[in-house]
Tab-separated table of C-alpha atoms in Angstrom:
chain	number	residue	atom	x	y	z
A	17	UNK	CA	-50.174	56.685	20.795
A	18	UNK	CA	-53.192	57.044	18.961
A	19	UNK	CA	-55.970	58.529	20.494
A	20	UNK	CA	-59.703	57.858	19.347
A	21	UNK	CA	-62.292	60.162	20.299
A	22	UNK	CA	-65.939	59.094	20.421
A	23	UNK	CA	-69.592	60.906	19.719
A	24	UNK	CA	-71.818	61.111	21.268
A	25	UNK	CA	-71.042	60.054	24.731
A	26	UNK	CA	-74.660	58.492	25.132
A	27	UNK	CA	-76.980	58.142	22.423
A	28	UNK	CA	-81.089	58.495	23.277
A	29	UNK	CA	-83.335	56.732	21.003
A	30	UNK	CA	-86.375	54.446	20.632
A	31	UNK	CA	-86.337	51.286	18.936
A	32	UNK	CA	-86.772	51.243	15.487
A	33	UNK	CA	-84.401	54.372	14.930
A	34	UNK	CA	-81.263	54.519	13.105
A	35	UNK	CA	-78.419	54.917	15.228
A	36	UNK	CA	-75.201	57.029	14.222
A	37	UNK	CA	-72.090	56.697	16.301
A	38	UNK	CA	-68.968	58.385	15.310
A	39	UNK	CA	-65.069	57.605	15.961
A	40	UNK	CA	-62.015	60.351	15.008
A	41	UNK	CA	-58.623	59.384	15.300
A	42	UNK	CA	-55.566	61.657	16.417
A	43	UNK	CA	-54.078	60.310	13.323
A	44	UNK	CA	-54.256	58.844	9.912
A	45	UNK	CA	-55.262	55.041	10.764
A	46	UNK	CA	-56.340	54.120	6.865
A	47	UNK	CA	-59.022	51.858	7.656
A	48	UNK	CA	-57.938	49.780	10.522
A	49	UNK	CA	-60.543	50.397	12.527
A	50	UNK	CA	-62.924	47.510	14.580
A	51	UNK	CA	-66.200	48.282	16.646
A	52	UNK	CA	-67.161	46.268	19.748
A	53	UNK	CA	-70.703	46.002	21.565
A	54	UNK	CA	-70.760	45.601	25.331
A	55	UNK	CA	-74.064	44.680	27.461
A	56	UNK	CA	-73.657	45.126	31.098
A	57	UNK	CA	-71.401	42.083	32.723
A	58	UNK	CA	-70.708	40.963	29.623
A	59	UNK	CA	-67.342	40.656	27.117
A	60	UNK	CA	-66.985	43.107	24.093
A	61	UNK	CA	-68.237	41.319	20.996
A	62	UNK	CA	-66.836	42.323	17.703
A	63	UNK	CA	-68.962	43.278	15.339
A	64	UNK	CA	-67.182	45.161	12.634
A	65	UNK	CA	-63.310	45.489	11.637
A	66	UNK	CA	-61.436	47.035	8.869
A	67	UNK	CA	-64.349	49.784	9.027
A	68	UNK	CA	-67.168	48.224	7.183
A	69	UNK	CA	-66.515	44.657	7.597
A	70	UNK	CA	-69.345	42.415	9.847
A	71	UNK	CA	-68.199	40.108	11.813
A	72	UNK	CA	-69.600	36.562	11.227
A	73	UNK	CA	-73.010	36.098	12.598
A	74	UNK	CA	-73.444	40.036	12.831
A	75	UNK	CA	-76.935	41.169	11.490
A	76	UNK	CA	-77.241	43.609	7.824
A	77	UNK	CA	-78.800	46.011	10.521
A	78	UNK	CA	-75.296	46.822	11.027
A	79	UNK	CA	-72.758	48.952	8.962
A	80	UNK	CA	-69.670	50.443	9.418
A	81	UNK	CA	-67.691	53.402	7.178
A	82	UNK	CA	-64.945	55.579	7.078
A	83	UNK	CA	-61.656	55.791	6.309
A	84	UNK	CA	-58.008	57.895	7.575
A	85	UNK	CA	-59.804	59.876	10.614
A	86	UNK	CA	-63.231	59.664	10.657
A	87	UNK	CA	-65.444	56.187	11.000
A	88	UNK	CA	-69.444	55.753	11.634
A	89	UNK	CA	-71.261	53.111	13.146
A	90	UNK	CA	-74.791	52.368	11.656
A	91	UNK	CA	-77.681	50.626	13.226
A	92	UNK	CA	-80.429	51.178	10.837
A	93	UNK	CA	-83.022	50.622	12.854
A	94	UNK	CA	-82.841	49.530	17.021
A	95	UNK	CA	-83.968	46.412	17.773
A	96	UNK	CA	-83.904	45.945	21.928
A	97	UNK	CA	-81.105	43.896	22.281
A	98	UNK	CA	-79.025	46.733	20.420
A	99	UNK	CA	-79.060	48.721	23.488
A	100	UNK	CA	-75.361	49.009	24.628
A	101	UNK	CA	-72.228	50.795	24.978
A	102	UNK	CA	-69.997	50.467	21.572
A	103	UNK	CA	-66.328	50.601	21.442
A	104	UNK	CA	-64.460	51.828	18.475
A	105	UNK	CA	-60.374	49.985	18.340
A	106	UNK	CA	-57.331	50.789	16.047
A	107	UNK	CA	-54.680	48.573	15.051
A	108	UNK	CA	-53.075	50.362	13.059
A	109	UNK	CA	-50.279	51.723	15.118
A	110	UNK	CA	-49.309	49.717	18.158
A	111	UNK	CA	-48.525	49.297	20.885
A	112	UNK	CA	-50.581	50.150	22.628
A	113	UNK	CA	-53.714	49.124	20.420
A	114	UNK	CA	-55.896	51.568	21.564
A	115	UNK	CA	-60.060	51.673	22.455
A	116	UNK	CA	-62.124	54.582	22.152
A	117	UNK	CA	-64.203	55.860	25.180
A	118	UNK	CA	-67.272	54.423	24.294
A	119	UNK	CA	-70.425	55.191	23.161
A	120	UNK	CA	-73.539	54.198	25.147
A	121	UNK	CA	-77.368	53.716	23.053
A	122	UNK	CA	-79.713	54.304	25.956
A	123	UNK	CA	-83.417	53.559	25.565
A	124	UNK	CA	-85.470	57.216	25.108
B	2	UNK	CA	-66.859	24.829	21.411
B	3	UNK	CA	-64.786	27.531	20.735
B	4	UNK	CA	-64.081	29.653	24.017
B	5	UNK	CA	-61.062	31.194	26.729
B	6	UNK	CA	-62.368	31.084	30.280
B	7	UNK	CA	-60.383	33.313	32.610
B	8	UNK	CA	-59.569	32.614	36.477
B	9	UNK	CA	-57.052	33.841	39.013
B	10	UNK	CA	-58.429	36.960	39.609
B	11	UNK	CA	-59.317	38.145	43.324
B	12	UNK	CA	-58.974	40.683	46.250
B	13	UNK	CA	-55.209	41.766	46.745
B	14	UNK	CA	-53.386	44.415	48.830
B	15	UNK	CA	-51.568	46.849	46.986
B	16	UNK	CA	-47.944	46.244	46.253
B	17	UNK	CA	-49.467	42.124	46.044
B	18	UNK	CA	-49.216	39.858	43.140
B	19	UNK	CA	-51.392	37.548	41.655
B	20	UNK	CA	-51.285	35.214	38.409
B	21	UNK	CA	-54.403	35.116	35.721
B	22	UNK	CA	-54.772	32.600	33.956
B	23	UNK	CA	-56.756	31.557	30.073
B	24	UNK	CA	-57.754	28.245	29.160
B	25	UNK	CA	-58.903	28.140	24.953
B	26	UNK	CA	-60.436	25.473	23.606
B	27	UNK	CA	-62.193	24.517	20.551
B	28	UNK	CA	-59.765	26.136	18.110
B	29	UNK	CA	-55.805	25.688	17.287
B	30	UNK	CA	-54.786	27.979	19.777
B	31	UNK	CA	-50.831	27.314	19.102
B	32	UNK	CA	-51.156	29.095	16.125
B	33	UNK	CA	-52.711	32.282	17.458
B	34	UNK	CA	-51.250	35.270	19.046
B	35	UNK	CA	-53.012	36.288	22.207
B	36	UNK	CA	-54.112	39.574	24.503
B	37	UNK	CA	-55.058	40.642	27.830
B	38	UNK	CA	-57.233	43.773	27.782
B	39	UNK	CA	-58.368	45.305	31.287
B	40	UNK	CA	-61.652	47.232	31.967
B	41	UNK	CA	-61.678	49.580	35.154
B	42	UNK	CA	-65.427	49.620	37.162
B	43	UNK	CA	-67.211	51.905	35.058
B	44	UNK	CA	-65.040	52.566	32.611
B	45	UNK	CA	-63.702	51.997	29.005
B	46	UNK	CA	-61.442	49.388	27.938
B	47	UNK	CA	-57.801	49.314	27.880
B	48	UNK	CA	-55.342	46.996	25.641
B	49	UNK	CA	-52.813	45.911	28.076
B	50	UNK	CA	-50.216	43.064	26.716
B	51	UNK	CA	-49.877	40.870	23.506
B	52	UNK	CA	-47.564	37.786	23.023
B	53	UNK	CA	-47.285	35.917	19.600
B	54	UNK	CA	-48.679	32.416	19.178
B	55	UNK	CA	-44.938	30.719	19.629
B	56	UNK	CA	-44.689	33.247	22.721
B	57	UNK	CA	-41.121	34.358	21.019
B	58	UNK	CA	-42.000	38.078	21.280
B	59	UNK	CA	-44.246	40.006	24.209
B	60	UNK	CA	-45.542	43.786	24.145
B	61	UNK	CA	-46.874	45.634	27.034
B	62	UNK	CA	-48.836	48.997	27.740
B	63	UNK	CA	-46.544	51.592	29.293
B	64	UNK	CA	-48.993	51.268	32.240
B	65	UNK	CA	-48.057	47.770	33.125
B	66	UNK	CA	-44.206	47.356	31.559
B	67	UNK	CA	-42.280	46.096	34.273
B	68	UNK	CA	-44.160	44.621	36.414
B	69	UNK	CA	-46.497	42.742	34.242
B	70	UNK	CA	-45.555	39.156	32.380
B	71	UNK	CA	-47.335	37.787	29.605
B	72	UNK	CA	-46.610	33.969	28.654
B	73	UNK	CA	-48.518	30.829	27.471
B	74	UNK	CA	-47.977	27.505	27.233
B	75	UNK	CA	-49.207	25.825	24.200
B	76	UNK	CA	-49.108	22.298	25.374
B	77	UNK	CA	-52.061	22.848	28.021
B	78	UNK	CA	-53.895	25.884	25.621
B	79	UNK	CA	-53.369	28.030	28.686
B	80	UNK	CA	-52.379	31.643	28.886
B	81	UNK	CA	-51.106	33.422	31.960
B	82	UNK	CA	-50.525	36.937	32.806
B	83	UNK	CA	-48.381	37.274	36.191
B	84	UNK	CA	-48.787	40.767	37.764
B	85	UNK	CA	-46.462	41.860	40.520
B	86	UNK	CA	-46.279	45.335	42.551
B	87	UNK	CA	-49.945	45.980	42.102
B	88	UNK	CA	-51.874	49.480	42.744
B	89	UNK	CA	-55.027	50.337	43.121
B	90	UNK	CA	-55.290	51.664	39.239
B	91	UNK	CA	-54.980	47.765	38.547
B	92	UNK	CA	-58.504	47.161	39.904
B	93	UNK	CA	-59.973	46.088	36.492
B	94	UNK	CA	-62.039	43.031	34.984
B	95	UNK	CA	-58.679	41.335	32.897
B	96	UNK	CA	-60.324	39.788	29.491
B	97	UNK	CA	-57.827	37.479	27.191
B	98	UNK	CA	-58.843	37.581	23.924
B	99	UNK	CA	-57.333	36.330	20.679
B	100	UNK	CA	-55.274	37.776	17.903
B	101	UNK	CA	-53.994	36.716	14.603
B	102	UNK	CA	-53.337	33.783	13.250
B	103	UNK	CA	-49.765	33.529	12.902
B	104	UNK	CA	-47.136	33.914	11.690
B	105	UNK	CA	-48.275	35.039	8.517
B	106	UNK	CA	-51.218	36.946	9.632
B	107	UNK	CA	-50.600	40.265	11.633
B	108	UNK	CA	-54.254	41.443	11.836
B	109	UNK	CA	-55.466	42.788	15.881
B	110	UNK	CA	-58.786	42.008	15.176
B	111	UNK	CA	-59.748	40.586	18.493
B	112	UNK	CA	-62.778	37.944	17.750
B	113	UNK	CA	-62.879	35.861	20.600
B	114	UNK	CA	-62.786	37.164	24.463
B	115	UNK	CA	-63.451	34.865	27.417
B	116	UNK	CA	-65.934	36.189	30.460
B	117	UNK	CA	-63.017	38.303	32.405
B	118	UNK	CA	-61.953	37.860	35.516
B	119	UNK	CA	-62.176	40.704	38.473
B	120	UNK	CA	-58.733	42.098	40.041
B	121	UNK	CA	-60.003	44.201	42.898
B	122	UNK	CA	-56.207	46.033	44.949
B	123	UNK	CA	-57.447	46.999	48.092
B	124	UNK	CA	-55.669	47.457	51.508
């Protein structure tokens, strides 16, 4: 199983920061690597997959990179409604498709 | 519109059963392989079964193998996920989401996820 290890655990900034979230895999995963947002009671909602792909409707504030064991998350600069927990997710080895532990942005 | 709602969940004892079930509409969901992923109160989220969009092949976590069942009906766009002998590490919001297009596609890139539905196995 491939294990994916998230940093920070929370993140503490003010809007209009850029935001740097980081995802290490227990193994080689090339670059088959997705990140999820979740706001509180609500479903993930993809945002980027095969590491630096957006999702449609995603916004250029947004940017993923990486590749083998190491991915990042960029928000350039926080706009409110960016405050969340994010999820990295591998495919490439499954089952079990595996989720990291999450990252939560927290308003400073 | 393109959506899966989720119902079926609820209170049960431990060692109970209960069925979940998806409804998708708005896309061809015959030709799409689906998941169930679970999310614990308070915590991360957890991939938990896959079946392909014909419903020919199934694929469990370790955590649930045996005494889950994935399976779908593509007439009504419904998904189900029966789950017998239940314990209280079951307790979980259960989201379906959808997977690749198949048969040629073999990309997990979950896009679309319904609302969840709360499983709560309590004596």
């Amino acid at each position: 199983e491939i294990v994916l290890t998230q940093s920070p655990a929370t993140l503490s900034l003010s809007p209009g920061e850029r935001a740097t979230l980081s995802c290490r895999a227990s193994q080689t995963i090339d670059i088959y690597l997705a990140w999820y947002q979740q706001k509180p009671g609500q479903a993930p909602r993809l945002l980027i997959y095969d590491a630096s792909k957006r999702a449609t409707g995603i916004p250029a504030r947004f940017s993923g990179s990486g590749s083998g064991t190491d991915f990042t998350l960029t928000i350039s600069s926080l706009e409110p409604e960016d405050f969340a927990v994010y999820y990295c997710y591998q495919r490439k080895t499954w089952p079990p498709l595996t989720f990291g532990g999450g990252t939560k942005v927290e308003i400073k | 519109q393109v959506q899966l709602v989720e119902s079926g969940g609820g209170v049960v004892q431990p060692g109970g059963s209960l069925r979940l079930s998806c409804e998708a509409s708005g896309f061809s969901y015959s030709s799409y392989g689906m998941h169930w992923v679970r999310q614990g109160p308070g915590k991360g989220l957890e991939w938990v079964s896959f079946i392909w969009y014909d419903g020919s092949k199934t694929y469990y976590a370790d955590s649930v193998k045996g005494r889950f069942t994935i399976s779908r009906d593509n007439s009504k766009n419904t998904l189900s996920l029966e789950m017998n002998s239940l314990r209280d590490e079951d307790t979980a919001v259960y989201y379906c989401a959808r997977g690749p297009h198949q048969p040629l596609n073999l990309d997990h890139i979950l896009d679309l996820w319904g609302q969840g539905t709360l499983v709560t196995v309590s004596s």
